[in-house]
GROMACS .gro file of C-alpha atoms in nm:
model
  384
    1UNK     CA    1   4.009  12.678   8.787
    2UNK     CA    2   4.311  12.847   8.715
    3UNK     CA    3   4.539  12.957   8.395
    4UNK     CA    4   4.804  12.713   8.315
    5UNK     CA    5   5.115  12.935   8.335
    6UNK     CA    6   5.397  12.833   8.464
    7UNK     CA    7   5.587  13.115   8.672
    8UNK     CA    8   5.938  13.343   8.597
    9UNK     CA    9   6.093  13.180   8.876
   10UNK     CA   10   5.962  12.823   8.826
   11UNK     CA   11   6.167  12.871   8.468
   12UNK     CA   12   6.467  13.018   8.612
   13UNK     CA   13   6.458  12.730   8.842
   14UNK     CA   14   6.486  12.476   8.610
   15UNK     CA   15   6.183  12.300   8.653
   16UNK     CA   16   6.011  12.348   8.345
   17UNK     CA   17   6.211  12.042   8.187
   18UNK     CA   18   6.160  11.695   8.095
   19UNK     CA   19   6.239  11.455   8.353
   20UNK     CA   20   6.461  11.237   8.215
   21UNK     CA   21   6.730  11.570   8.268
   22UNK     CA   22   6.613  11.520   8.650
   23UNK     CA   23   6.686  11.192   8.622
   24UNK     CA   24   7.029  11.218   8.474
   25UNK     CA   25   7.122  11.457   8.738
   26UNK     CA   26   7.028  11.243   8.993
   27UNK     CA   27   7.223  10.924   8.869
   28UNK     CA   28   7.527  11.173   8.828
   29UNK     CA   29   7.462  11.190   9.186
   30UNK     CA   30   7.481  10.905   9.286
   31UNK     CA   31   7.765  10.784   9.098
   32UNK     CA   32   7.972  11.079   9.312
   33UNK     CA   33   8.024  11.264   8.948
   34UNK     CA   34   7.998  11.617   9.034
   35UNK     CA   35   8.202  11.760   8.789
   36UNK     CA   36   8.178  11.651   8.400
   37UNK     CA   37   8.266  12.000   8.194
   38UNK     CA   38   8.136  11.996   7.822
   39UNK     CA   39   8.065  12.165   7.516
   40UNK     CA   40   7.698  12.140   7.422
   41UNK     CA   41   7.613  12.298   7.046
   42UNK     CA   42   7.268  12.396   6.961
   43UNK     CA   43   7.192  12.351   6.603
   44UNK     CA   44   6.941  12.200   6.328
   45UNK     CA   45   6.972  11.907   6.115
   46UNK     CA   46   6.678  11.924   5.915
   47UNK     CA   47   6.500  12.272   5.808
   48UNK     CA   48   6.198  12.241   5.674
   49UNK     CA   49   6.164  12.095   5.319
   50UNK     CA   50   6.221  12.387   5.042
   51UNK     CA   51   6.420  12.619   5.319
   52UNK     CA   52   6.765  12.699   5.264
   53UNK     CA   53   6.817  12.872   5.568
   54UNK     CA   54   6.643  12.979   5.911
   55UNK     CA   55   6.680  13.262   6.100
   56UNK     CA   56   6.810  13.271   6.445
   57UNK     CA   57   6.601  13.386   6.727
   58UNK     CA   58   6.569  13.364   7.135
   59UNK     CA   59   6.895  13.455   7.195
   60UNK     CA   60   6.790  13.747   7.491
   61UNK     CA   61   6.620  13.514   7.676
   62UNK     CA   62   6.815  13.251   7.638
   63UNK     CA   63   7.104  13.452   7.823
   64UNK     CA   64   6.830  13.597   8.081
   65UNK     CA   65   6.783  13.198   8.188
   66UNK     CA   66   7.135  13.167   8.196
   67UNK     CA   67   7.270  13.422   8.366
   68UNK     CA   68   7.438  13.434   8.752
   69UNK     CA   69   7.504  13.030   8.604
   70UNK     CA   70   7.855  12.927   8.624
   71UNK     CA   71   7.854  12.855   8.211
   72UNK     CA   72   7.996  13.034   7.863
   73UNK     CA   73   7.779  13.095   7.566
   74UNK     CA   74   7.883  13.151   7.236
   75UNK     CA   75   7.663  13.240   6.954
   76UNK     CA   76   7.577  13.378   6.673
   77UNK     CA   77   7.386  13.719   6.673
   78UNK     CA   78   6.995  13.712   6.725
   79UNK     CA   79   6.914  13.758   6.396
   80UNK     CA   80   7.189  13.518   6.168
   81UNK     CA   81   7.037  13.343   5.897
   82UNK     CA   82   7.195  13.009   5.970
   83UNK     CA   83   7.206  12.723   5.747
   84UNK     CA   84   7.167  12.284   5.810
   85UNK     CA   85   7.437  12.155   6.050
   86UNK     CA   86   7.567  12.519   6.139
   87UNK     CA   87   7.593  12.558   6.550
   88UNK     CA   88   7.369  12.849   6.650
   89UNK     CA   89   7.469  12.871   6.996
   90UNK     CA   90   7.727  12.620   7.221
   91UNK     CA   91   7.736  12.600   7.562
   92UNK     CA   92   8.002  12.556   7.811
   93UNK     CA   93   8.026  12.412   8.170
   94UNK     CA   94   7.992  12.170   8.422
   95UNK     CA   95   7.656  11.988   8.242
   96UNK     CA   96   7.517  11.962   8.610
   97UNK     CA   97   7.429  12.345   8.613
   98UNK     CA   98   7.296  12.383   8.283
   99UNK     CA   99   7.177  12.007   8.158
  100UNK     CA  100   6.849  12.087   8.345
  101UNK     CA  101   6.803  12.402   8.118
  102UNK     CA  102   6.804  12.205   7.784
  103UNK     CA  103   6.398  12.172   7.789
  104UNK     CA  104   6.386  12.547   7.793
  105UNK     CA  105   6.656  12.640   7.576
  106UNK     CA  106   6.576  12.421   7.337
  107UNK     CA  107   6.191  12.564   7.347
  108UNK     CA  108   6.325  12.906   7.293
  109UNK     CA  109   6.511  12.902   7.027
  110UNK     CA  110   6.297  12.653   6.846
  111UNK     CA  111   5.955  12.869   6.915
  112UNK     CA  112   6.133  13.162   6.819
  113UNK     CA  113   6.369  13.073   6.542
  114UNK     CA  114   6.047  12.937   6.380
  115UNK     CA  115   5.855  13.217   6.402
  116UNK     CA  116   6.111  13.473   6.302
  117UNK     CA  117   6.228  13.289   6.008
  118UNK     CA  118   5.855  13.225   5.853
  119UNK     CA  119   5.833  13.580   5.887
  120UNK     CA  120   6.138  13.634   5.728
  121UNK     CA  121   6.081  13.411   5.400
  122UNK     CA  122   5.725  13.611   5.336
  123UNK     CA  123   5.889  13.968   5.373
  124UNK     CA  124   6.196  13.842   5.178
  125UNK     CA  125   5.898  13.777   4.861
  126UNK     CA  126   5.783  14.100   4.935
  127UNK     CA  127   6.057  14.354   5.068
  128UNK     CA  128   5.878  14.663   4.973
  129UNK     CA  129   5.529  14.577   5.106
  130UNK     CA  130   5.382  14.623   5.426
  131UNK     CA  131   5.336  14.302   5.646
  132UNK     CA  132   5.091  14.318   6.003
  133UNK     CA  133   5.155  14.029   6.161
  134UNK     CA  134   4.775  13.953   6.312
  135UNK     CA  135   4.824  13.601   6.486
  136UNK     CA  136   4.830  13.634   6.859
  137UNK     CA  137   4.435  13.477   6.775
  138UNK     CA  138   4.623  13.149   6.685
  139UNK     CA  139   4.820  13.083   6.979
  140UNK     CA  140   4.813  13.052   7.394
  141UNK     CA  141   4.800  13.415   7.553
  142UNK     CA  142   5.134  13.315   7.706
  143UNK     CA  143   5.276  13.342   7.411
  144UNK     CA  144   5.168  13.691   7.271
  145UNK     CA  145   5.459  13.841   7.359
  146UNK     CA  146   5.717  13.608   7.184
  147UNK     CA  147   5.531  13.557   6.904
  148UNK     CA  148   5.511  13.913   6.814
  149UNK     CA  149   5.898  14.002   6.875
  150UNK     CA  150   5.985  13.713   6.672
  151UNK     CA  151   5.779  13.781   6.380
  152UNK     CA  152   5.909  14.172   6.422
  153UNK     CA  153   6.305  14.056   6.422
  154UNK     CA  154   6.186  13.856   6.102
  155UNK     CA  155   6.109  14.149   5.916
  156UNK     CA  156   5.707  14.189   5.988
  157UNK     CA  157   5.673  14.564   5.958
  158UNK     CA  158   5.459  14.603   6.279
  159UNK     CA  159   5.254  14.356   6.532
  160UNK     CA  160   4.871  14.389   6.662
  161UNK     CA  161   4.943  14.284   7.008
  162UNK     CA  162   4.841  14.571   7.265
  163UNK     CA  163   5.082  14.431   7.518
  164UNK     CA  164   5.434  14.425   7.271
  165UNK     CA  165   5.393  14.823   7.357
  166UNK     CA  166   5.540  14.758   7.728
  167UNK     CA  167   5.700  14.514   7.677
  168UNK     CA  168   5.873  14.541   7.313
  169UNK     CA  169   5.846  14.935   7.269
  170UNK     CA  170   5.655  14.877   6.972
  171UNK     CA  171   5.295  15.067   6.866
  172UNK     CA  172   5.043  14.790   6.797
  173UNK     CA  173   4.901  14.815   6.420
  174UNK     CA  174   4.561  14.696   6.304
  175UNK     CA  175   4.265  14.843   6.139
  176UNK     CA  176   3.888  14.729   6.223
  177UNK     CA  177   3.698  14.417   6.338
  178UNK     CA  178   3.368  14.264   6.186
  179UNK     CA  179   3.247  14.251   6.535
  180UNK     CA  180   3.264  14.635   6.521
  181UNK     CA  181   3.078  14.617   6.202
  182UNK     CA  182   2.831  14.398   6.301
  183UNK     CA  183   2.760  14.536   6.623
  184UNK     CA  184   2.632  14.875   6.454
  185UNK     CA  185   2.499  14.664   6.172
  186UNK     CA  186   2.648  14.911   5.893
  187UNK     CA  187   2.931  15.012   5.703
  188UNK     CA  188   2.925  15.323   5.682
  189UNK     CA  189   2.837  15.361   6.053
  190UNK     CA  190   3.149  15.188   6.178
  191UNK     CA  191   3.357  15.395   5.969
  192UNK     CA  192   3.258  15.683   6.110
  193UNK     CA  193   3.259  15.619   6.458
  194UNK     CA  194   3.611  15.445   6.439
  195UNK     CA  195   3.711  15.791   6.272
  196UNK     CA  196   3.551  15.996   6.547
  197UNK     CA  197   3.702  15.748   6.799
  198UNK     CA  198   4.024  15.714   6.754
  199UNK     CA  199   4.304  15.910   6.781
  200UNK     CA  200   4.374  16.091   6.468
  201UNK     CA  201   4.721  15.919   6.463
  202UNK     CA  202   4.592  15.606   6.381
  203UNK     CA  203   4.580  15.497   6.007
  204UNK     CA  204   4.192  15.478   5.919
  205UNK     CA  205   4.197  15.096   5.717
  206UNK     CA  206   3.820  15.074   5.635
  207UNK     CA  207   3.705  14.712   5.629
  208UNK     CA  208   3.473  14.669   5.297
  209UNK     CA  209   3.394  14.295   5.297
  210UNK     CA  210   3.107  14.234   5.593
  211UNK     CA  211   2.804  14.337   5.395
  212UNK     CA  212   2.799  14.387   5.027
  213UNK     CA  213   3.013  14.371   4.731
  214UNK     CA  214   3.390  14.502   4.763
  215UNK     CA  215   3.391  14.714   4.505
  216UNK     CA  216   3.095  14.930   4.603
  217UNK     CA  217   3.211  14.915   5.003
  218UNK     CA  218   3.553  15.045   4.863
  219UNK     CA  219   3.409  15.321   4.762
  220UNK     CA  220   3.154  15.390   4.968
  221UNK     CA  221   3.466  15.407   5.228
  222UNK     CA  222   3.660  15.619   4.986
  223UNK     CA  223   3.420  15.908   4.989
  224UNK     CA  224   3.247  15.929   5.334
  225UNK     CA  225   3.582  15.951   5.498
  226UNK     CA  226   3.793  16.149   5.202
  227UNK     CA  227   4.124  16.202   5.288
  228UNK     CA  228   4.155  16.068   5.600
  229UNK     CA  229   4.128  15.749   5.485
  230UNK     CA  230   4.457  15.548   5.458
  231UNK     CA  231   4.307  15.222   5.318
  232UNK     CA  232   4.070  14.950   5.277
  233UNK     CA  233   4.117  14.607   5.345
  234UNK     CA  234   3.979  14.284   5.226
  235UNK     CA  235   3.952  14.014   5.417
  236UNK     CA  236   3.702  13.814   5.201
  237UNK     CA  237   3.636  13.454   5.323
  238UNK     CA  238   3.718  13.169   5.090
  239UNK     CA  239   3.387  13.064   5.054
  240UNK     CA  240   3.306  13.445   4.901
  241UNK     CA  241   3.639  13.486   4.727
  242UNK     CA  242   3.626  13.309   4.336
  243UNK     CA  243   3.912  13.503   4.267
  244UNK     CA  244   4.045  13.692   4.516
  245UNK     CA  245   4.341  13.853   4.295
  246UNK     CA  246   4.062  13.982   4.014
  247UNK     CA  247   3.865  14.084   4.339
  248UNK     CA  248   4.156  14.345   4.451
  249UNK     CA  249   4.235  14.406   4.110
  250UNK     CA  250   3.837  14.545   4.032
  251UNK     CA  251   3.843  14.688   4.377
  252UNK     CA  252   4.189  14.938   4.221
  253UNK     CA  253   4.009  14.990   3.924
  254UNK     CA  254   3.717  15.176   4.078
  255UNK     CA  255   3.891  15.341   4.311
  256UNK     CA  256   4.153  15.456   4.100
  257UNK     CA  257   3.879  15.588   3.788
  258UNK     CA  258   3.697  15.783   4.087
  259UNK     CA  259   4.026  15.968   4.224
  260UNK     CA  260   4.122  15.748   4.476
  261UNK     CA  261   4.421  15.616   4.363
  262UNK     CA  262   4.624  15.732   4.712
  263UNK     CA  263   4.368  15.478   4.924
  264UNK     CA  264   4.619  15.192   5.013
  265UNK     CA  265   4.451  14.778   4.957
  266UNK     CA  266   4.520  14.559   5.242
  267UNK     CA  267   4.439  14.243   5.230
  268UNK     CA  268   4.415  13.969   5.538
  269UNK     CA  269   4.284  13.619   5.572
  270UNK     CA  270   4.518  13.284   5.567
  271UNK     CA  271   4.758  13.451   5.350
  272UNK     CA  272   5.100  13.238   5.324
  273UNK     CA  273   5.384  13.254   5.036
  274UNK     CA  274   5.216  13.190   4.731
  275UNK     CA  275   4.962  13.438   4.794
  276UNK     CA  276   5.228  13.681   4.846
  277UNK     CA  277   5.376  13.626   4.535
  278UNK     CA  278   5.016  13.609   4.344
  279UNK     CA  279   4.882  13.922   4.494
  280UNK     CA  280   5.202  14.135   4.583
  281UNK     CA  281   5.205  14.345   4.257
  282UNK     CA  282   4.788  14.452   4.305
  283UNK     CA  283   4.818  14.529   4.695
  284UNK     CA  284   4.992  14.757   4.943
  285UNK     CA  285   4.983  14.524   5.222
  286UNK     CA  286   4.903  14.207   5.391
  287UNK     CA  287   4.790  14.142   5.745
  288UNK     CA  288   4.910  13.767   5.819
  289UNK     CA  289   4.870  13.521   6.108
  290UNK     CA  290   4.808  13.208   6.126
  291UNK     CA  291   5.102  13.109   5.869
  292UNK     CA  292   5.360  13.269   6.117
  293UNK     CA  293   5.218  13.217   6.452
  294UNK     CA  294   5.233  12.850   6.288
  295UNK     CA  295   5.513  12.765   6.074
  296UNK     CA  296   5.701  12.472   6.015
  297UNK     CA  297   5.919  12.413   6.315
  298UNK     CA  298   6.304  12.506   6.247
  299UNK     CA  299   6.365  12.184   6.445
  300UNK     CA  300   6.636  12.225   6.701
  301UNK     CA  301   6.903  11.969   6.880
  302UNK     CA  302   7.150  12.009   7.163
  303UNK     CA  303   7.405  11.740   7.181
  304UNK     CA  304   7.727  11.739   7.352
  305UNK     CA  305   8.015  11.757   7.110
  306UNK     CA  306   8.308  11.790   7.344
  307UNK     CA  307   8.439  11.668   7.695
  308UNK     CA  308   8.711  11.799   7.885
  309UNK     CA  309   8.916  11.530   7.977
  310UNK     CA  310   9.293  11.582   8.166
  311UNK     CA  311   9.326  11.907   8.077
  312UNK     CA  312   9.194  11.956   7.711
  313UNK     CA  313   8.918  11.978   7.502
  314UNK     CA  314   8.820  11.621   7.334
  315UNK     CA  315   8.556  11.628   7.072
  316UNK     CA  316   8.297  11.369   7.175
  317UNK     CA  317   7.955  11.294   7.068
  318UNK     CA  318   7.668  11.053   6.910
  319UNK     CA  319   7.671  10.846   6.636
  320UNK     CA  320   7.521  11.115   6.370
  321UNK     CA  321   7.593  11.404   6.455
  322UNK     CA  322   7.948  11.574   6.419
  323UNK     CA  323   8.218  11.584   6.695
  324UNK     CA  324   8.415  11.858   6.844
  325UNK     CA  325   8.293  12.221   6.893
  326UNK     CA  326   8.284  12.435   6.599
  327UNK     CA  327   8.299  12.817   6.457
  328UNK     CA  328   8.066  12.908   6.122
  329UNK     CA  329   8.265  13.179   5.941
  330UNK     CA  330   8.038  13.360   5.622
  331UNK     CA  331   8.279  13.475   5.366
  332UNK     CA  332   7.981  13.645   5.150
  333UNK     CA  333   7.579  13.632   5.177
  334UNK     CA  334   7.523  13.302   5.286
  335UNK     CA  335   7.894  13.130   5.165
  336UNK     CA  336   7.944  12.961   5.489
  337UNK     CA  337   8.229  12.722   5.609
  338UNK     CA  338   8.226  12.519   5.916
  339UNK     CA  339   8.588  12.456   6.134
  340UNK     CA  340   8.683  12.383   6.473
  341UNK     CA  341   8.609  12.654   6.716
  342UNK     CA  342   9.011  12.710   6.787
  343UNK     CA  343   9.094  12.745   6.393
  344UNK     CA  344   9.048  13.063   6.151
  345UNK     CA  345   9.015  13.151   5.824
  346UNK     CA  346   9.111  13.500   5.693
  347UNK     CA  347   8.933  13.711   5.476
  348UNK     CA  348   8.629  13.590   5.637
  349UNK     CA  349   8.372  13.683   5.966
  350UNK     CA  350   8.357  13.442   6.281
  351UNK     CA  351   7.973  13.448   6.355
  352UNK     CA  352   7.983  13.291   6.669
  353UNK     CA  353   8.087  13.541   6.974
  354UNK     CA  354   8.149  13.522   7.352
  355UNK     CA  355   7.817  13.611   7.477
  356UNK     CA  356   7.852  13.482   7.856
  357UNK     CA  357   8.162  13.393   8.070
  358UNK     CA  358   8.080  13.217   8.367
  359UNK     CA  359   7.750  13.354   8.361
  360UNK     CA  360   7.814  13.722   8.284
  361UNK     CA  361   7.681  13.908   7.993
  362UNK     CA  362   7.982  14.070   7.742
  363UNK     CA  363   7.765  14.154   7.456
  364UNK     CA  364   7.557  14.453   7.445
  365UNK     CA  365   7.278  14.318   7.353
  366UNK     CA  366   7.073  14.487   7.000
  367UNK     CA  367   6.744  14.652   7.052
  368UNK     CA  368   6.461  14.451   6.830
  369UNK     CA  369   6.470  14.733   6.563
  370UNK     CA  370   6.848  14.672   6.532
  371UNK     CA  371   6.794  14.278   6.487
  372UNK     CA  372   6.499  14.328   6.204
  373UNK     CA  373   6.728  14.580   6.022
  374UNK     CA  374   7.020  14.310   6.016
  375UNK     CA  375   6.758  14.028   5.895
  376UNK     CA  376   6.605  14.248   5.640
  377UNK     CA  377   6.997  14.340   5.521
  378UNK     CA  378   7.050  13.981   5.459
  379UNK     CA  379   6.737  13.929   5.284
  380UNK     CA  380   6.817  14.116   5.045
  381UNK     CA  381   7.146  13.968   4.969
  382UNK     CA  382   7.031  13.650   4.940
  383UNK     CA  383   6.734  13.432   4.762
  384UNK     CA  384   6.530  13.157   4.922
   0.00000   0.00000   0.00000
């Protein structure tokens, strides 16, 4: 038995791909074709239905698979909110050192971008709120750490993951389990021993939903730990709910008549956009998984759009798609026009930079703090 992970170098390598790339090599090969320069451009057709934009995300390791490789990258910043048709990222070189790559690239920034820009469309309903993203549960361990710096660059205000400390810098966030409560069969007994537990530093969220009514847990919470207590949170299955919103807002009440009104409400539990914009004006927060470890894919293409044929650039492609490589300049918030990569317009920003030249980084890249503040600047700029 083993875990089914491929390894660093195996992906560096090229061979996690589809083999029909293998295969094309091969018949280049053959046919004595050993140098065919192109312009490949990554980009979406088709966002999900009711999203206006995505956000852009995978760019870092993107360049990490690409780098030492003879090949340019332009892009746009990790972190653009892009729009339908817009290249993301375009890549150029001989296609028989990169075409083996497209399988991974394309898995990147599609995992990634999908992730990041679910993330961003709940923060953008609730910019002032606190968002946990909880979801690492929903997805392959290999994942853990993607998934929780992509929902972080999309505006998630902190991740549970204990490993995104090493490797993202970031202090996991999360309050307490119903295993914990269940193990010492009472509330009141898990609160306590979490307090005397855990380092002071961490926020004390009580859990009030494992054994008896909300409302009395709340409390019950409120005044065995006083002021220590940062919040409560509710994580009330559906089959328990009736109305979860009159559930929170009873829950404030009680608290708030009984001098509690600085104990925060969290609440958790398959929470997606419309319960953000039900509950957002009777909570503090919202722990959320499953709806951002799982989003609608931000469905990505690479195609090549131009060949370089007797010394110049010809733009070249498929039926469907459009030809010739291409530069997205924003004029203001999302006000986005589309040219040739070799034309300009003034008064407005090129968003897609020199990244790599002939496999050497020229970009410093951002820190993941850096990208969330730029997503969460355009967010508010801009409606969905």
């Amino acid at each position: 038995m083993k875990l089914f992970i491929p390894k660093e170098e195996e992906i560096l390598d090229g061979k996690i791909t589809d083999i029909y790339f293998d295969r094309t090599v091969k018949t280049l090969s053959y046919l004595g074709i050993k140098d065919v320069k192109v312009r490949m451009e990554f980009h979406s057709y088709g966002l999900p239905k009711n999203y206006n934009w995505g956000v852009f995300a995978g760019l870092e390791e993107v360049l990490k698979l690409l780098e030492g490789k003879p090949v340019t990258v332009y892009a746009m910043p990790e972190g653009t909110l892009f729009k339908e048709i817009e290249p993301v990222m375009i890549i150029e070189g001989n296609y028989l050192d990169f075409g083996i790559y497209e399988t991974a690239l394309l898995g990147i920034l599609r995992q990634e971008s999908s992730i990041a820009t679910k993330a961003a469309r709940l923060k953008s309903l609730a910019l002032d709120k606190s968002m946990i993203f909880f979801g690492l549960r929903a997805l392959h361990p290999v994942s853990s750490i993607i998934a929780d710096r992509s929902a972080y660059i999309g505006g998630m205000d902190g991740v549970s993951g204990l490993m995104s400390k090493e490797y993202l810098g970031l202090e996991p966030s999360g309050t307490m389990p119903h295993a914990l409560m269940l193990i010492l069969g009472d509330d009141e007994k898990a609160w306590e021993a979490f307090n005397n537990a855990i380092d002071p530093a961490v926020q004390r969220i009580a859990l009030v939903d494992t054994f008896e009514d909300e409302r009395f847990a709340a409390l019950k919470a409120a005044k065995l730990l006083g002021d220590k207590l940062y919040g409560i949170r509710l994580d009330t299955p559906s089959s328990r709910r009736g109305n979860f919103k009159k559930i929170i807002q009873e829950v404030r009440w009680t608290l708030d008549i009984n001098g509690f009104r600085n104990v925060k409400i969290i609440v958790s539990g398959g929470i997606d956009e419309e319960d953000v914009i039900e509950l957002k004006d009777y909570v503090d927060g919202f722990g959320i998984g499953t709806s951002v470890a799982f989003p609608q894919s931000v469905d990505f293409s690479a195609d090549i759009v131009e060949k370089y044929i007797d010394g110049k650039w010809v733009p070249f492609t498929k039926r469907g798609k459009w030809p010739g490589a291409k530069q997205v300049w924003r004029c203001n918030s999302l006000n986005d026009t589309i040219t040739l990569l070799n034309e300009k317009i003034d008064g407005c920003t090129p968003l897609l930079k020199k990244y790599m030249d002939n496999g050497k980084i020229m970009e410093k890249l951002p820190s993941i703090t850096e990208i969330r503040q730029y997503v969460l600047s355009q967010l508010k700029t801009i409606s969905q």
